[in-house]
mmCIF file of C-alpha atoms and ligand atoms in Angstrom:
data_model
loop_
_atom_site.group_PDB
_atom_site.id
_atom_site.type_symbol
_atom_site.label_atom_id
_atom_site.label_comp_id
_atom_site.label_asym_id
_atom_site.label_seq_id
_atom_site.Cartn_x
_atom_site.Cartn_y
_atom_site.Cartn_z
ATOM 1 C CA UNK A 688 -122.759 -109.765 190.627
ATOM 2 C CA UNK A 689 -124.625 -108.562 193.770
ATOM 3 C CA UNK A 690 -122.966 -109.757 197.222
ATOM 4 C CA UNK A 691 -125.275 -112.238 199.324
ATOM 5 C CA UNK A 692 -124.511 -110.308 202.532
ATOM 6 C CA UNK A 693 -123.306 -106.657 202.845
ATOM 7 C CA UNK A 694 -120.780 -108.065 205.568
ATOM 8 C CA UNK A 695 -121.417 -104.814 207.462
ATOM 9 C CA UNK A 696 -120.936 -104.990 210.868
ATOM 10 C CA UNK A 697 -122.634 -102.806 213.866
ATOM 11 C CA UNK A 698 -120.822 -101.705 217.187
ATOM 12 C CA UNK A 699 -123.228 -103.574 219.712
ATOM 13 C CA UNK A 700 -123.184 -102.115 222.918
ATOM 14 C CA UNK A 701 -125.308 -103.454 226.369
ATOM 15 C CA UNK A 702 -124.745 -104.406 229.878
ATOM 16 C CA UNK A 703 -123.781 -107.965 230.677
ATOM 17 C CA UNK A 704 -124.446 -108.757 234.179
ATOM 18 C CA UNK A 705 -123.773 -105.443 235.543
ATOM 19 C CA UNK A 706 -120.781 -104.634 232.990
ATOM 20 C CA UNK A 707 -120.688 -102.994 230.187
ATOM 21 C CA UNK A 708 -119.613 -104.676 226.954
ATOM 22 C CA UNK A 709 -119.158 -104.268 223.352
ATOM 23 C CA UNK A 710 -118.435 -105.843 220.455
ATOM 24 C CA UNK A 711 -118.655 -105.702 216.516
ATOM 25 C CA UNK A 712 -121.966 -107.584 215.025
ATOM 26 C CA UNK A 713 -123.181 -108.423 211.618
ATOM 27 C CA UNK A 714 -127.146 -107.490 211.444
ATOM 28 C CA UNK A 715 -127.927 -111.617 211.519
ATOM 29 C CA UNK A 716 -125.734 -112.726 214.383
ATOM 30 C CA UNK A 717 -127.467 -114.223 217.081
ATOM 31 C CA UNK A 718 -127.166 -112.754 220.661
ATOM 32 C CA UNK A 719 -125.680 -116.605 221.365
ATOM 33 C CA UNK A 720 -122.886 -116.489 219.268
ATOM 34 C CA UNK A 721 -122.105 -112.591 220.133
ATOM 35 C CA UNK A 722 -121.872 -113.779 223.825
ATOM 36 C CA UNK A 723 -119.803 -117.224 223.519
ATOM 37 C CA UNK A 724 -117.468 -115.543 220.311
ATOM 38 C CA UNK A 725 -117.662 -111.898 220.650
ATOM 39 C CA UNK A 726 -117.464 -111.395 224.495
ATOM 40 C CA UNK A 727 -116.341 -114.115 225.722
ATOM 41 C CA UNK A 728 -119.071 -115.214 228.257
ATOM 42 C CA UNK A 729 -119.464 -119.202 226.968
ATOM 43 C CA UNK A 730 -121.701 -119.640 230.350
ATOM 44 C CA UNK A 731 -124.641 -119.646 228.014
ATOM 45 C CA UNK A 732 -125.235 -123.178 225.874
ATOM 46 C CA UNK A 733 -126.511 -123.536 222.495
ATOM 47 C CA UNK A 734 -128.865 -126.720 221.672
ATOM 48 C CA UNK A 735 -131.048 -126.784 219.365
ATOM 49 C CA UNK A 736 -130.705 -123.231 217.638
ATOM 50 C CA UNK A 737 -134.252 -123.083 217.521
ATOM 51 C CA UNK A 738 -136.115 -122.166 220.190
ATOM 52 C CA UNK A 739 -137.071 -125.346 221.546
ATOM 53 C CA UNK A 740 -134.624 -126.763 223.746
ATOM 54 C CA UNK A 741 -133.951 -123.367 226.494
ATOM 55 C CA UNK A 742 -130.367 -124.081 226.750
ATOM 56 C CA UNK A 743 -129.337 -120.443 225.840
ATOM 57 C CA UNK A 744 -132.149 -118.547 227.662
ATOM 58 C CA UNK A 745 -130.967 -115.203 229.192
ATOM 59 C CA UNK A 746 -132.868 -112.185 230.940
ATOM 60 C CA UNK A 747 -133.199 -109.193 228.525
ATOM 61 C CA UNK A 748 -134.558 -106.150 231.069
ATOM 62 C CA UNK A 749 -135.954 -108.593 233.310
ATOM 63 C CA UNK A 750 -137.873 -110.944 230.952
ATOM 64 C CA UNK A 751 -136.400 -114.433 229.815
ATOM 65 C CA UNK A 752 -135.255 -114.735 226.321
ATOM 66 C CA UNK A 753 -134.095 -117.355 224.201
ATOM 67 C CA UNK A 754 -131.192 -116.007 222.832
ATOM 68 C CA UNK A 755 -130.942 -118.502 220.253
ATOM 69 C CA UNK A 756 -133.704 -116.266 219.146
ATOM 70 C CA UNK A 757 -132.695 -112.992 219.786
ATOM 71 C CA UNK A 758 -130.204 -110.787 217.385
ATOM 72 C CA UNK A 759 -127.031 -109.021 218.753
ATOM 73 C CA UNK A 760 -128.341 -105.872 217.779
ATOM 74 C CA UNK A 761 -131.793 -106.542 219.643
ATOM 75 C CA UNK A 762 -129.642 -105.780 222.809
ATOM 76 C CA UNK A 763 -128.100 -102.772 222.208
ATOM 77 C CA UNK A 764 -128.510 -100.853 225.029
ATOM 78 C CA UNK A 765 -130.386 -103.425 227.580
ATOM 79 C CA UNK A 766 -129.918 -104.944 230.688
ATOM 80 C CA UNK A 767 -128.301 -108.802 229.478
ATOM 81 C CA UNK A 768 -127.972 -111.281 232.529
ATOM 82 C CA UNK A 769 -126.652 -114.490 232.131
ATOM 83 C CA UNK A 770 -125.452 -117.589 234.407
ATOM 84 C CA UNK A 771 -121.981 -115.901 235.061
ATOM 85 C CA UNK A 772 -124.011 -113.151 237.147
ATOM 86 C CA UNK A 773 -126.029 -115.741 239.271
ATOM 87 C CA UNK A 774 -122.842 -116.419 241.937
ATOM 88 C CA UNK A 775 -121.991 -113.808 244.162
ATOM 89 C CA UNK A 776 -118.841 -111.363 243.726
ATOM 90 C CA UNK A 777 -117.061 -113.691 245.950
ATOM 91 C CA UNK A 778 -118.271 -116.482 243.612
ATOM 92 C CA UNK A 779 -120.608 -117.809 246.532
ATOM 93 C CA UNK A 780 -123.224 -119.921 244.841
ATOM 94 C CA UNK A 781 -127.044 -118.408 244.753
ATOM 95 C CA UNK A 782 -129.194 -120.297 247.069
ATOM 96 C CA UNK A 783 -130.287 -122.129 243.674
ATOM 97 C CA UNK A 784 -127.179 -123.083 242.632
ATOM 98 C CA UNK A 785 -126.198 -124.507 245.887
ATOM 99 C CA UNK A 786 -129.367 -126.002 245.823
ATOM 100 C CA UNK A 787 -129.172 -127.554 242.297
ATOM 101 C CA UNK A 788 -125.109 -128.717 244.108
ATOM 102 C CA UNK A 789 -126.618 -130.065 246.790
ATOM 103 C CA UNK A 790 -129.867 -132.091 245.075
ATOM 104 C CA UNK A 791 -128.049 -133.174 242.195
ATOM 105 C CA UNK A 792 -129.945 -131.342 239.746
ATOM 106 C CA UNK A 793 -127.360 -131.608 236.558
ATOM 107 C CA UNK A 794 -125.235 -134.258 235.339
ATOM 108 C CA UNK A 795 -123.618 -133.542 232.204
ATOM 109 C CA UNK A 796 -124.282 -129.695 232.900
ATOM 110 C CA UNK A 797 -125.622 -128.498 229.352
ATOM 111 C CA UNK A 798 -129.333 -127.698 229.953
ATOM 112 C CA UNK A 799 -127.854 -126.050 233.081
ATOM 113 C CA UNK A 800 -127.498 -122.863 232.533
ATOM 114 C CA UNK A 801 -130.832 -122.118 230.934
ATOM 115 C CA UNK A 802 -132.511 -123.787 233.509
ATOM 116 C CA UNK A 803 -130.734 -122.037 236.547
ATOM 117 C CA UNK A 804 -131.535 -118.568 234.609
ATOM 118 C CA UNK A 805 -135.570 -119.538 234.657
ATOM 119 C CA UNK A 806 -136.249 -120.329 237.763
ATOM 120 C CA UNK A 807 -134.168 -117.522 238.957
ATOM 121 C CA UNK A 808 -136.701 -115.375 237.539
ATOM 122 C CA UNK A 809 -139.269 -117.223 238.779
ATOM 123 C CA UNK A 810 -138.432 -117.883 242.240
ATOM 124 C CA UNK A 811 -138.006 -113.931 242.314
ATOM 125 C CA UNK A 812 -141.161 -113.305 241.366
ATOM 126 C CA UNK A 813 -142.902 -116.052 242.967
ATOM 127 C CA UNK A 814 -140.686 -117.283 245.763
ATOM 128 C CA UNK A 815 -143.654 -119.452 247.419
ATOM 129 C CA UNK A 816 -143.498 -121.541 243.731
ATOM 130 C CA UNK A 817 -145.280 -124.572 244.267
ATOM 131 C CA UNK A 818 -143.918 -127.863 242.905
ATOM 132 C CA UNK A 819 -146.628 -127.335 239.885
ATOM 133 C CA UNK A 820 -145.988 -124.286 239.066
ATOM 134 C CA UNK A 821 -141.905 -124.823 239.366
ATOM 135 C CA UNK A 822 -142.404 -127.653 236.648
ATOM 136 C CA UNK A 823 -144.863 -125.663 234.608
ATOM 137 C CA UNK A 824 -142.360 -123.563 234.489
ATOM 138 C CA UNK A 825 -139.797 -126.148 233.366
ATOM 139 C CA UNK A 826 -141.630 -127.380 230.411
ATOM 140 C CA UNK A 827 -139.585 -124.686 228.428
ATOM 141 C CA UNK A 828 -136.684 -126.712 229.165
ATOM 142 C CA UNK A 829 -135.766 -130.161 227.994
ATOM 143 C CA UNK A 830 -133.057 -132.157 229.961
ATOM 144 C CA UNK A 831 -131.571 -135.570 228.277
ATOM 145 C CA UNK A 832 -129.653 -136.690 231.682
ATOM 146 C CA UNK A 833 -131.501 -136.134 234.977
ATOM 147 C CA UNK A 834 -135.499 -136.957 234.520
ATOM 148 C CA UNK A 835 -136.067 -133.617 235.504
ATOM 149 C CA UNK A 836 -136.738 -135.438 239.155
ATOM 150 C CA UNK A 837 -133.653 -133.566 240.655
ATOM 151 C CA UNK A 838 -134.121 -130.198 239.096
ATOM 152 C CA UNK A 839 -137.460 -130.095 240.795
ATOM 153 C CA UNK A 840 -136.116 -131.016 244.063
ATOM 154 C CA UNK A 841 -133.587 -128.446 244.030
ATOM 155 C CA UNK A 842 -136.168 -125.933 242.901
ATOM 156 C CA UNK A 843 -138.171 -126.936 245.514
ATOM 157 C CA UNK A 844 -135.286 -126.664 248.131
ATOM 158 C CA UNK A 845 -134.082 -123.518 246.890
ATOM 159 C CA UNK A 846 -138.280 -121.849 247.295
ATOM 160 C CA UNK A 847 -137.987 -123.051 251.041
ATOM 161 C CA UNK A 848 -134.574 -121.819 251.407
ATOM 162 C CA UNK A 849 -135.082 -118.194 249.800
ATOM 163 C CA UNK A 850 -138.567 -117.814 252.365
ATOM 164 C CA UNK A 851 -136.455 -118.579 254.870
ATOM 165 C CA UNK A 852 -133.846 -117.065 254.465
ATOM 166 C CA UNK A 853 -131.179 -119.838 255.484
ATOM 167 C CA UNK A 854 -129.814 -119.797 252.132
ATOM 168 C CA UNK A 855 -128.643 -123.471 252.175
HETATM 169 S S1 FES B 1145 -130.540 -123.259 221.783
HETATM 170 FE FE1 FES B 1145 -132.034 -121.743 222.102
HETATM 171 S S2 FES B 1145 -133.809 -122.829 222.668
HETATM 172 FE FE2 FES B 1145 -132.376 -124.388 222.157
HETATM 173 S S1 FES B 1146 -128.077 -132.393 232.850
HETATM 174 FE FE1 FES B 1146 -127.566 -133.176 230.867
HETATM 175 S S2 FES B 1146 -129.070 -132.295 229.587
HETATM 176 FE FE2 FES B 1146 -129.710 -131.741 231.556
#
């Protein structure tokens, strides 16, 4: 009888925030599970498992990604950041995280993640965001707890703080 699935497995090899990693994948496991099960690095949620929801978006060399939607072996090779990289070496929160700290911007924490990684991306790209853009941006992200009123104030604080460079 033939087998379902061959069950064979690929060495999967990338950087993860500035690291290198590596780990053994089948051909349909999803970059999520290879980086809460394989490495390790459960900073990265899983909601939906479809696309929708942005809890488990990454960077992939530079652009955002859901990787809910994204194989392991899609990322052999690239440049994988997730929320772990965001604080500094010292762990020092990024401006946005202290921002999102100090404007309450999560409660229970689980939309977190992919939200901190998107508008890290696009306060780098666009640091003068306005508050329409910074929730245009957010409607790739759905939040159950806050009312999304807090994220954009944090947003918002975090813009001002990054062209100013006070960091706070
Ligand atoms: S878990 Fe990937 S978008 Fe919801
Ligand atoms: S803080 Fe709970 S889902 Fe956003």
């Amino acid at each position: 009888m033939p087998r379902l699935t061959s069950g064979r497995r690929h060495t999967v090899r990338f950087t993860l925030n500035g690291r290198p990693v590596s780990g053994e994948a089948e051909p349909r496991m999803l970059l999520t599970d290879f980086l809460r099960h394989v490495i390790g690095a459960t900073g990265t949620h899983v909601g939906c498992e479809h696309g929708v929801c942005g809890a488990c978006t990454v960077r992939i060399d530079g652009a955002l990604a859901r990787s809910c939607l994204t194989l392991a072996v899609q990322a052999e090779g690239a440049d994988v950041r997730t929320v772990e990289g965001l604080a500094g070496a010292d762990d020092t929160l990024s401006p946005l995280q202290e921002a999102f700290r100090q404007n309450f911007g999560l409660q229970c924490g689980f939309c977190t993640p992919g939200i901190l990684m998107s508008l890290d991306a696009l306060l780098q790209e666009t640091p003068d965001a306005s508050e329409e853009e910074i929730r245009e941006h957010l409607s790739g992200h759905l939040c159950r707890c806050t009312g999304y009123g807090p994220i954009v104030r944090a947003a918002v604080a975090a813009a001002r703080s990054l062209r100013e460079g006070s960091h706070a």
